[in-house]
């Protein structure tokens, strides 16, 4: 008899605990701030940038180069990096365009496999080519950021066990030293590496990118190795001048509402956003995943090794507990949100909320938005995307956040890793046959903003996007 009461009672409790909170706490969708011609501080950095592997082309000594040609083919659109968008040969034009567009900040990457194709033997011509690039940026009055590692490794390092082999650290230190010695006079902001946690998550948890492992326990140890690699690079680069930091992909993680959602959100948020960056402040890397790997590493050499932090911000994720999902975590956009071509939620306020969280967590840390952008083939959502993110950033500045600059990702289209060339992030669209760069309306808008160091007023926007046809 009691069973008749127990079942509805349990259903009621479950509903109240798990279903109702999700209904009641539906995430608020994007809100836009008014455009009133907000002015940015003098000297604010306006930039774009290129990544080595994603833009240069011809990086045949990288581990990805051979992997891209393997079966089953790893990239969604069937492409290979190949000559990419030929930035290696076209950098001068791309930089000239950025300078003419009013930009005063630019980031490039060095591809380790290009300058050290064989262990211990450097390619002086490749180093010299990078030096010409940096000199060209300086000659155009740019503040220069250089990144030293992003996902790809020299094939010889990958074959020998990637970061799991202690020899990789030995060669890394020597490579970093070479970069310091050869480029130190030209670099304002060093980034030791980009998105290190994504390398670990996709390389060791989900096994989607080299080293293609399903071994989270090793992955979290590699995260410790990367913290150490950053710390070593910090000490090596400091004597050459410039601010030394790291570029890192932060996502705004928000619980879907119920207590289990909140639990998995907290776990994911720590691992994705904070474990590594906290270690670079405190000298302690603590990873604790319920039912998964744990590390508690003392890394005293890593404490205080961020002179600046580069923030890559793209989206918010609503996180739910899902017993069938990998790691029990289901991530996705808020229901009803406006999305990019890659299905990422457009949520400009997230950049504001994230920077506030960073400011609370790392008081006084100089921040640069090193990447913010979207895949938008038709350039339909990009103008509002840029305006809305910048309006929120302006509010942040008005509240005293130590924000030095903003860089749109990317100046031109690029290789979007596993998604190949299908997603179009560029302010300038690249014709993949002729390599010709074509201006978008967003490029015109960004030019106005960078040149005038202010946002347009709402009444100015349409004119900037659709300039009157001459004659
Ligand atoms: C990475 C880029 C990538 C972008 C969009 C960034 O954090 O640095 O390589 O293209 O995210 O996915």
Short mmCIF file of C-alpha atoms and ligand atoms in Angstrom, two decimals:
data_model
loop_
_atom_site.label_atom_id
_atom_site.label_comp_id
_atom_site.label_asym_id
_atom_site.label_seq_id
_atom_site.Cartn_x
_atom_site.Cartn_y
_atom_site.Cartn_z
CA UNK A 1 0.00 0.00 0.00
CA UNK A 2 2.75 2.46 1.05
CA UNK A 3 4.41 1.95 -2.27
CA UNK A 4 1.56 3.90 -3.83
CA UNK A 5 2.62 6.90 -1.79
CA UNK A 6 6.36 6.37 -1.99
CA UNK A 7 6.59 6.51 -5.78
CA UNK A 8 4.78 9.85 -6.21
CA UNK A 9 6.66 11.25 -3.21
CA UNK A 10 9.99 10.28 -4.78
CA UNK A 11 8.91 11.76 -8.09
CA UNK A 12 7.99 14.98 -6.34
CA UNK A 13 11.33 15.18 -4.56
CA UNK A 14 13.24 14.41 -7.76
CA UNK A 15 11.21 17.01 -9.64
CA UNK A 16 11.84 19.65 -7.02
CA UNK A 17 15.54 18.90 -6.79
CA UNK A 18 16.44 18.22 -10.38
CA UNK A 19 13.85 19.25 -12.93
CA UNK A 20 12.35 22.38 -11.41
CA UNK A 21 15.64 24.18 -10.76
CA UNK A 22 16.54 23.81 -14.45
CA UNK A 23 13.16 25.26 -15.44
CA UNK A 24 13.29 28.10 -12.95
CA UNK A 25 16.90 29.02 -13.57
CA UNK A 26 16.81 29.18 -17.34
CA UNK A 27 19.97 31.07 -18.29
CA UNK A 28 19.41 34.68 -19.26
CA UNK A 29 20.26 35.26 -22.92
CA UNK A 30 22.65 37.90 -24.25
CA UNK A 31 21.90 41.51 -23.40
CA UNK A 32 23.41 44.32 -25.47
CA UNK A 33 24.68 47.55 -23.99
CA UNK A 34 23.88 50.80 -25.83
CA UNK A 35 26.47 52.12 -28.27
CA UNK A 36 27.21 55.70 -27.33
CA UNK A 37 30.60 56.18 -28.96
CA UNK A 38 32.46 54.85 -25.90
CA UNK A 39 36.12 55.93 -25.94
CA UNK A 40 38.95 53.62 -24.90
CA UNK A 41 41.99 54.71 -22.87
CA UNK A 42 44.97 56.22 -24.71
CA UNK A 43 47.40 53.54 -25.79
CA UNK A 44 44.77 50.78 -25.70
CA UNK A 45 46.01 47.88 -27.83
CA UNK A 46 43.97 46.98 -30.88
CA UNK A 47 45.10 43.94 -32.72
CA UNK A 48 44.70 40.77 -34.69
CA UNK A 49 47.15 37.96 -35.09
CA UNK A 50 48.19 34.74 -36.70
CA UNK A 51 49.11 31.39 -35.29
CA UNK A 52 52.06 29.48 -36.71
CA UNK A 53 50.45 26.18 -37.70
CA UNK A 54 47.02 27.67 -38.37
CA UNK A 55 48.26 30.29 -40.84
CA UNK A 56 51.79 29.79 -42.16
CA UNK A 57 51.55 26.68 -44.32
CA UNK A 58 54.33 24.26 -45.24
CA UNK A 59 55.08 23.07 -41.71
CA UNK A 60 56.11 19.64 -42.83
CA UNK A 61 58.28 18.81 -39.83
CA UNK A 62 55.37 19.05 -37.37
CA UNK A 63 53.74 15.95 -35.92
CA UNK A 64 50.34 17.09 -37.22
CA UNK A 65 51.62 17.18 -40.79
CA UNK A 66 51.95 13.39 -41.06
CA UNK A 67 48.93 12.75 -38.87
CA UNK A 68 46.69 14.84 -41.17
CA UNK A 69 47.56 12.48 -43.99
CA UNK A 70 46.66 9.36 -42.03
CA UNK A 71 43.44 7.33 -42.25
CA UNK A 72 40.76 7.83 -41.06
CA UNK A 73 41.23 11.41 -42.09
CA UNK A 74 41.15 13.57 -38.96
CA UNK A 75 39.80 16.91 -40.26
CA UNK A 76 36.04 17.29 -40.62
CA UNK A 77 36.19 18.92 -44.06
CA UNK A 78 38.74 16.49 -45.53
CA UNK A 79 41.44 19.16 -45.82
CA UNK A 80 45.08 19.15 -44.71
CA UNK A 81 46.95 22.21 -43.49
CA UNK A 82 49.08 22.19 -46.65
CA UNK A 83 50.01 25.72 -47.61
CA UNK A 84 47.28 26.92 -45.25
CA UNK A 85 46.56 30.59 -45.98
CA UNK A 86 50.19 31.05 -47.05
CA UNK A 87 50.94 33.52 -44.30
CA UNK A 88 54.62 32.49 -44.42
CA UNK A 89 54.92 34.17 -47.81
CA UNK A 90 52.25 36.83 -47.44
CA UNK A 91 52.96 38.19 -43.99
CA UNK A 92 54.10 41.56 -45.30
CA UNK A 93 50.77 42.23 -47.00
CA UNK A 94 48.80 40.94 -44.02
CA UNK A 95 50.76 43.17 -41.63
CA UNK A 96 50.44 46.20 -43.93
CA UNK A 97 46.68 45.72 -44.01
CA UNK A 98 46.52 45.44 -40.22
CA UNK A 99 48.58 48.62 -39.84
CA UNK A 100 46.46 50.48 -42.40
CA UNK A 101 43.42 49.34 -40.40
CA UNK A 102 44.70 51.29 -37.41
CA UNK A 103 45.97 48.34 -35.38
CA UNK A 104 48.87 48.85 -32.99
CA UNK A 105 49.28 45.30 -31.65
CA UNK A 106 49.95 42.00 -33.35
CA UNK A 107 50.62 38.44 -32.33
CA UNK A 108 52.47 35.79 -34.26
CA UNK A 109 53.65 32.32 -33.33
CA UNK A 110 56.90 30.49 -33.84
CA UNK A 111 56.55 26.93 -35.10
CA UNK A 112 59.08 24.90 -33.14
CA UNK A 113 59.31 22.18 -35.80
CA UNK A 114 60.22 24.76 -38.42
CA UNK A 115 63.18 26.22 -36.57
CA UNK A 116 64.38 22.90 -35.16
CA UNK A 117 63.47 20.27 -37.76
CA UNK A 118 66.12 17.90 -36.36
CA UNK A 119 66.86 17.75 -32.64
CA UNK A 120 69.60 20.18 -31.74
CA UNK A 121 70.06 21.49 -35.29
CA UNK A 122 68.48 24.86 -35.90
CA UNK A 123 67.36 26.20 -39.23
CA UNK A 124 68.96 29.64 -39.32
CA UNK A 125 67.05 30.64 -42.44
CA UNK A 126 63.73 29.95 -40.69
CA UNK A 127 64.82 31.94 -37.65
CA UNK A 128 65.91 34.77 -39.95
CA UNK A 129 62.52 34.72 -41.67
CA UNK A 130 60.73 35.08 -38.33
CA UNK A 131 63.06 37.92 -37.46
CA UNK A 132 62.10 39.72 -40.66
CA UNK A 133 58.45 39.29 -39.68
CA UNK A 134 59.00 40.82 -36.27
CA UNK A 135 61.06 43.67 -37.70
CA UNK A 136 58.30 44.37 -40.16
CA UNK A 137 55.77 44.62 -37.31
CA UNK A 138 58.06 46.93 -35.36
CA UNK A 139 58.63 49.11 -38.43
CA UNK A 140 54.86 49.52 -38.61
CA UNK A 141 54.74 50.76 -35.05
CA UNK A 142 53.13 47.63 -33.60
CA UNK A 143 53.50 46.25 -30.12
CA UNK A 144 54.50 42.65 -30.73
CA UNK A 145 53.42 39.44 -29.03
CA UNK A 146 55.13 36.15 -29.84
CA UNK A 147 53.88 32.73 -28.86
CA UNK A 148 56.24 29.76 -28.67
CA UNK A 149 54.08 26.64 -28.54
CA UNK A 150 50.53 25.71 -29.55
CA UNK A 151 49.54 22.01 -29.87
CA UNK A 152 51.98 20.97 -32.62
CA UNK A 153 55.36 19.46 -31.78
CA UNK A 154 58.35 18.69 -33.94
CA UNK A 155 57.74 15.20 -35.35
CA UNK A 156 60.93 13.95 -33.69
CA UNK A 157 59.68 15.08 -30.27
CA UNK A 158 56.27 13.49 -30.80
CA UNK A 159 57.79 10.18 -31.87
CA UNK A 160 60.00 10.18 -28.80
CA UNK A 161 57.01 10.52 -26.44
CA UNK A 162 56.05 14.21 -26.65
CA UNK A 163 55.97 15.93 -23.24
CA UNK A 164 56.05 12.58 -21.46
CA UNK A 165 59.70 12.22 -22.41
CA UNK A 166 61.96 14.34 -20.15
CA UNK A 167 64.21 14.99 -23.17
CA UNK A 168 61.45 17.17 -24.65
CA UNK A 169 61.91 19.58 -21.73
CA UNK A 170 65.64 19.69 -22.37
CA UNK A 171 65.12 20.58 -26.02
CA UNK A 172 62.28 23.00 -25.14
CA UNK A 173 64.56 24.98 -22.86
CA UNK A 174 67.19 25.23 -25.56
CA UNK A 175 64.59 26.27 -28.15
CA UNK A 176 63.13 28.92 -25.85
CA UNK A 177 66.63 30.25 -25.22
CA UNK A 178 67.26 30.50 -28.98
CA UNK A 179 64.05 32.46 -29.44
CA UNK A 180 64.98 34.79 -26.57
CA UNK A 181 68.45 35.37 -27.96
CA UNK A 182 67.32 35.89 -31.56
CA UNK A 183 64.11 37.89 -31.03
CA UNK A 184 64.40 39.40 -27.56
CA UNK A 185 64.96 42.96 -28.80
CA UNK A 186 61.72 42.86 -30.81
CA UNK A 187 59.20 41.26 -28.46
CA UNK A 188 56.94 43.18 -26.09
CA UNK A 189 54.82 40.25 -24.91
CA UNK A 190 56.01 36.67 -24.81
CA UNK A 191 53.46 33.91 -24.58
CA UNK A 192 55.08 30.60 -23.72
CA UNK A 193 52.11 28.55 -24.91
CA UNK A 194 48.46 28.70 -25.96
CA UNK A 195 45.53 26.69 -24.59
CA UNK A 196 47.68 24.13 -22.75
CA UNK A 197 44.66 22.56 -21.02
CA UNK A 198 43.00 21.92 -24.40
CA UNK A 199 46.10 20.03 -25.53
CA UNK A 200 45.70 17.84 -22.45
CA UNK A 201 41.93 17.42 -22.69
CA UNK A 202 41.83 16.65 -26.40
CA UNK A 203 45.18 14.88 -26.52
CA UNK A 204 44.80 12.68 -23.41
CA UNK A 205 41.16 12.66 -22.29
CA UNK A 206 39.21 12.44 -25.54
CA UNK A 207 42.13 11.35 -27.73
CA UNK A 208 41.11 13.57 -30.64
CA UNK A 209 44.45 15.25 -31.32
CA UNK A 210 48.03 14.04 -31.02
CA UNK A 211 49.19 12.23 -28.99
CA UNK A 212 45.71 10.62 -29.45
CA UNK A 213 45.53 9.00 -26.01
CA UNK A 214 42.67 8.01 -23.76
CA UNK A 215 44.67 8.29 -20.59
CA UNK A 216 43.51 11.11 -18.29
CA UNK A 217 45.90 10.07 -15.51
CA UNK A 218 48.87 10.71 -17.79
CA UNK A 219 47.10 13.81 -19.09
CA UNK A 220 46.98 15.50 -15.70
CA UNK A 221 50.67 14.67 -15.17
CA UNK A 222 51.41 16.29 -18.54
CA UNK A 223 49.51 19.35 -17.33
CA UNK A 224 52.06 19.52 -14.52
CA UNK A 225 54.87 19.15 -17.07
CA UNK A 226 53.43 22.04 -19.07
CA UNK A 227 53.25 24.23 -15.96
CA UNK A 228 56.91 23.40 -15.40
CA UNK A 229 57.73 24.09 -19.08
CA UNK A 230 56.07 27.48 -18.76
CA UNK A 231 57.99 28.25 -15.57
CA UNK A 232 61.30 27.29 -17.16
CA UNK A 233 60.52 29.41 -20.21
CA UNK A 234 59.59 32.34 -17.97
CA UNK A 235 63.02 32.27 -16.28
CA UNK A 236 64.83 31.79 -19.58
CA UNK A 237 63.04 34.66 -21.35
CA UNK A 238 63.05 37.26 -18.56
CA UNK A 239 66.64 38.44 -19.12
CA UNK A 240 65.86 39.21 -22.78
CA UNK A 241 63.21 41.79 -21.88
CA UNK A 242 59.48 41.92 -22.56
CA UNK A 243 56.58 40.76 -20.44
CA UNK A 244 56.31 36.99 -20.16
CA UNK A 245 52.94 35.30 -19.84
CA UNK A 246 50.65 32.77 -21.37
CA UNK A 247 47.60 32.73 -23.64
CA UNK A 248 44.71 30.69 -22.33
CA UNK A 249 41.23 29.74 -23.53
CA UNK A 250 38.64 30.56 -20.87
CA UNK A 251 35.01 29.64 -21.22
CA UNK A 252 32.23 30.96 -19.02
CA UNK A 253 30.86 27.86 -17.30
CA UNK A 254 27.33 28.09 -15.96
CA UNK A 255 25.36 25.36 -14.25
CA UNK A 256 22.05 24.35 -15.82
CA UNK A 257 20.54 24.66 -12.37
CA UNK A 258 20.16 21.55 -10.24
CA UNK A 259 22.63 20.40 -7.54
CA UNK A 260 24.18 17.70 -9.72
CA UNK A 261 24.62 20.20 -12.55
CA UNK A 262 26.29 22.56 -10.10
CA UNK A 263 28.63 19.80 -8.95
CA UNK A 264 29.84 18.83 -12.42
CA UNK A 265 30.03 22.48 -13.47
CA UNK A 266 32.36 23.21 -10.59
CA UNK A 267 34.55 20.23 -11.48
CA UNK A 268 34.74 21.13 -15.14
CA UNK A 269 35.26 24.84 -14.48
CA UNK A 270 38.25 24.13 -12.22
CA UNK A 271 39.88 21.75 -14.65
CA UNK A 272 39.21 23.81 -17.76
CA UNK A 273 39.69 27.34 -16.45
CA UNK A 274 41.62 27.44 -13.23
CA UNK A 275 43.83 24.49 -12.32
CA UNK A 276 46.73 25.50 -14.52
CA UNK A 277 46.49 29.27 -14.19
CA UNK A 278 46.17 28.99 -10.40
CA UNK A 279 49.37 26.90 -10.36
CA UNK A 280 51.22 29.74 -12.07
CA UNK A 281 50.21 32.05 -9.24
CA UNK A 282 50.53 29.73 -6.27
CA UNK A 283 53.15 27.17 -7.29
CA UNK A 284 50.79 24.30 -6.61
CA UNK A 285 48.92 22.28 -9.21
CA UNK A 286 45.91 20.58 -7.74
CA UNK A 287 43.61 18.56 -9.96
CA UNK A 288 40.87 16.51 -8.36
CA UNK A 289 38.25 14.94 -10.58
CA UNK A 290 35.64 12.88 -8.73
CA UNK A 291 36.11 9.27 -9.80
CA UNK A 292 38.98 10.38 -12.07
CA UNK A 293 42.62 11.33 -11.87
CA UNK A 294 44.10 13.54 -9.18
CA UNK A 295 47.39 15.29 -8.80
CA UNK A 296 48.72 17.55 -6.11
CA UNK A 297 52.07 18.83 -7.29
CA UNK A 298 54.31 21.32 -5.64
CA UNK A 299 55.80 23.53 -8.39
CA UNK A 300 57.47 26.35 -6.49
CA UNK A 301 59.32 27.45 -9.63
CA UNK A 302 55.95 28.21 -11.28
CA UNK A 303 54.72 30.63 -8.63
CA UNK A 304 54.52 34.21 -9.89
CA UNK A 305 55.41 33.41 -13.50
CA UNK A 306 52.74 35.47 -15.21
CA UNK A 307 53.61 39.08 -16.01
CA UNK A 308 50.47 39.19 -18.10
CA UNK A 309 47.68 36.84 -19.10
CA UNK A 310 46.20 36.51 -22.58
CA UNK A 311 42.53 35.62 -22.61
CA UNK A 312 40.91 33.77 -25.46
CA UNK A 313 37.17 34.10 -24.98
CA UNK A 314 34.63 32.69 -27.37
CA UNK A 315 31.50 31.44 -25.58
CA UNK A 316 29.47 30.50 -22.55
CA UNK A 317 28.66 26.88 -21.83
CA UNK A 318 25.66 25.67 -19.91
CA UNK A 319 26.72 22.54 -18.10
CA UNK A 320 24.45 19.66 -17.10
CA UNK A 321 24.97 16.42 -15.32
CA UNK A 322 24.34 13.61 -17.78
CA UNK A 323 25.07 10.02 -16.73
CA UNK A 324 25.51 9.02 -20.37
CA UNK A 325 27.96 11.78 -21.31
CA UNK A 326 31.74 11.50 -21.20
CA UNK A 327 32.88 12.46 -17.71
CA UNK A 328 29.16 12.89 -16.82
CA UNK A 329 29.34 16.39 -18.27
CA UNK A 330 27.12 17.68 -21.03
CA UNK A 331 28.07 21.12 -22.35
CA UNK A 332 26.21 23.34 -24.76
CA UNK A 333 24.66 26.72 -25.49
CA UNK A 334 21.74 28.17 -23.54
CA UNK A 335 18.37 27.24 -25.08
CA UNK A 336 17.29 29.87 -27.59
CA UNK A 337 20.70 31.55 -27.76
CA UNK A 338 22.13 32.98 -30.93
CA UNK A 339 24.91 30.71 -32.25
CA UNK A 340 27.98 30.91 -34.46
CA UNK A 341 28.51 28.65 -37.48
CA UNK A 342 30.24 26.24 -35.08
CA UNK A 343 27.26 26.15 -32.72
CA UNK A 344 28.98 28.23 -30.05
CA UNK A 345 26.78 30.53 -27.99
CA UNK A 346 27.24 34.25 -28.62
CA UNK A 347 27.33 35.71 -25.13
CA UNK A 348 29.27 39.00 -24.93
CA UNK A 349 28.49 39.59 -21.27
CA UNK A 350 30.46 36.42 -20.59
CA UNK A 351 33.67 38.24 -21.43
CA UNK A 352 32.81 40.85 -18.81
CA UNK A 353 31.89 38.25 -16.21
CA UNK A 354 34.99 36.23 -16.91
CA UNK A 355 37.35 39.20 -16.63
CA UNK A 356 35.69 40.14 -13.35
CA UNK A 357 36.29 36.63 -12.08
CA UNK A 358 39.91 36.84 -13.22
CA UNK A 359 40.35 40.17 -11.52
CA UNK A 360 39.01 38.81 -8.24
CA UNK A 361 41.16 35.71 -8.49
CA UNK A 362 44.38 37.36 -9.70
CA UNK A 363 44.22 40.97 -8.44
CA UNK A 364 46.35 43.38 -10.45
CA UNK A 365 47.16 40.90 -13.22
CA UNK A 366 47.47 42.78 -16.55
CA UNK A 367 45.00 41.21 -18.98
CA UNK A 368 44.94 41.27 -22.76
CA UNK A 369 42.06 39.81 -24.74
CA UNK A 370 44.25 37.89 -27.15
CA UNK A 371 41.41 36.20 -29.03
CA UNK A 372 37.73 36.81 -29.46
CA UNK A 373 35.82 36.05 -32.61
CA UNK A 374 33.47 33.69 -34.34
CA UNK A 375 33.01 31.46 -37.32
CA UNK A 376 30.55 33.36 -39.50
CA UNK A 377 30.87 32.56 -43.18
CA UNK A 378 28.41 35.23 -44.29
CA UNK A 379 29.77 37.94 -41.96
CA UNK A 380 26.21 38.45 -40.76
CA UNK A 381 26.63 38.18 -37.00
CA UNK A 382 30.24 39.33 -36.74
CA UNK A 383 29.67 43.12 -36.66
CA UNK A 384 27.27 42.91 -33.69
CA UNK A 385 29.47 40.29 -32.06
CA UNK A 386 32.42 42.68 -32.10
CA UNK A 387 30.40 45.70 -31.00
CA UNK A 388 28.67 43.90 -28.15
CA UNK A 389 31.85 42.33 -26.78
CA UNK A 390 33.62 45.67 -26.92
CA UNK A 391 30.78 47.50 -25.20
CA UNK A 392 31.04 45.03 -22.29
CA UNK A 393 34.82 45.46 -22.25
CA UNK A 394 34.41 49.19 -22.07
CA UNK A 395 32.26 48.77 -18.99
CA UNK A 396 34.98 46.65 -17.48
CA UNK A 397 37.57 49.36 -18.12
CA UNK A 398 35.27 51.94 -16.59
CA UNK A 399 35.20 49.77 -13.48
CA UNK A 400 39.01 49.88 -13.30
CA UNK A 401 39.93 46.46 -14.68
CA UNK A 402 43.62 46.32 -15.72
CA UNK A 403 42.83 45.51 -19.33
CA UNK A 404 45.54 46.45 -21.82
CA UNK A 405 44.03 45.53 -25.16
CA UNK A 406 41.81 43.53 -27.44
CA UNK A 407 42.70 41.38 -30.40
CA UNK A 408 40.11 40.02 -32.79
CA UNK A 409 40.66 36.42 -33.94
CA UNK A 410 41.61 36.37 -36.64
CA UNK A 411 42.86 38.92 -39.17
CA UNK A 412 42.40 36.39 -41.97
CA UNK A 413 40.72 33.00 -42.15
CA UNK A 414 42.71 30.14 -40.69
CA UNK A 415 42.94 26.41 -40.21
CA UNK A 416 40.48 25.68 -37.40
CA UNK A 417 42.29 22.52 -36.26
CA UNK A 418 39.98 19.48 -36.49
CA UNK A 419 37.33 21.52 -38.31
CA UNK A 420 39.73 22.27 -41.15
CA UNK A 421 39.11 25.37 -43.22
CA UNK A 422 35.30 25.30 -43.13
CA UNK A 423 34.83 27.74 -40.21
CA UNK A 424 35.53 31.31 -41.31
CA UNK A 425 36.87 33.49 -38.53
CA UNK A 426 38.68 36.12 -40.60
CA UNK A 427 38.05 39.84 -40.86
CA UNK A 428 39.50 39.21 -44.31
CA UNK A 429 38.11 36.21 -46.15
CA UNK A 430 40.77 34.11 -47.91
CA UNK A 431 40.07 32.63 -51.31
CA UNK A 432 41.63 29.19 -50.81
CA UNK A 433 42.51 28.85 -54.51
CA UNK A 434 44.10 32.22 -55.19
CA UNK A 435 44.96 33.11 -51.57
CA UNK A 436 43.50 36.52 -52.24
CA UNK A 437 42.30 38.40 -49.13
CA UNK A 438 38.86 40.02 -49.34
CA UNK A 439 37.63 42.67 -46.94
CA UNK A 440 34.42 42.04 -44.98
CA UNK A 441 32.09 44.66 -43.53
CA UNK A 442 33.43 43.66 -40.11
CA UNK A 443 36.93 44.61 -41.24
CA UNK A 444 35.65 48.12 -42.03
CA UNK A 445 33.93 48.33 -38.69
CA UNK A 446 37.02 47.18 -36.78
CA UNK A 447 39.12 49.67 -38.75
CA UNK A 448 36.85 52.48 -37.55
CA UNK A 449 37.13 51.32 -33.95
CA UNK A 450 40.92 50.86 -33.93
CA UNK A 451 41.59 54.07 -35.84
CA UNK A 452 39.36 56.22 -33.65
CA UNK A 453 39.97 54.35 -30.40
CA UNK A 454 36.24 54.36 -29.81
CA UNK A 455 33.07 52.49 -30.59
CA UNK A 456 30.66 53.97 -33.10
CA UNK A 457 27.39 55.48 -31.92
CA UNK A 458 24.40 53.35 -32.84
CA UNK A 459 23.48 55.90 -35.53
CA UNK A 460 26.89 55.45 -37.18
CA UNK A 461 26.85 51.66 -37.46
CA UNK A 462 24.83 51.19 -40.64
CA UNK A 463 26.97 53.70 -42.53
CA UNK A 464 30.14 51.89 -41.50
CA UNK A 465 28.86 48.52 -42.61
CA UNK A 466 27.44 49.75 -45.91
CA UNK A 467 29.54 52.67 -47.07
CA UNK A 468 28.00 54.70 -49.90
CA UNK A 469 29.12 53.40 -53.30
CA UNK A 470 31.55 55.86 -54.91
CA UNK A 471 30.27 57.74 -57.98
C1 LIG B 1 42.85 28.97 -30.33
C2 LIG B 1 42.80 29.05 -31.82
C3 LIG B 1 41.43 28.68 -32.36
C4 LIG B 1 40.38 29.46 -31.61
C5 LIG B 1 38.97 29.13 -32.03
C6 LIG B 1 41.68 29.60 -29.70
O1 LIG B 1 41.72 29.53 -28.33
O2 LIG B 1 44.04 29.58 -29.89
O3 LIG B 1 43.73 28.17 -32.30
O4 LIG B 1 41.37 28.92 -33.73
O5 LIG B 1 40.50 29.17 -30.25
O6 LIG B 1 38.72 27.79 -31.79
#
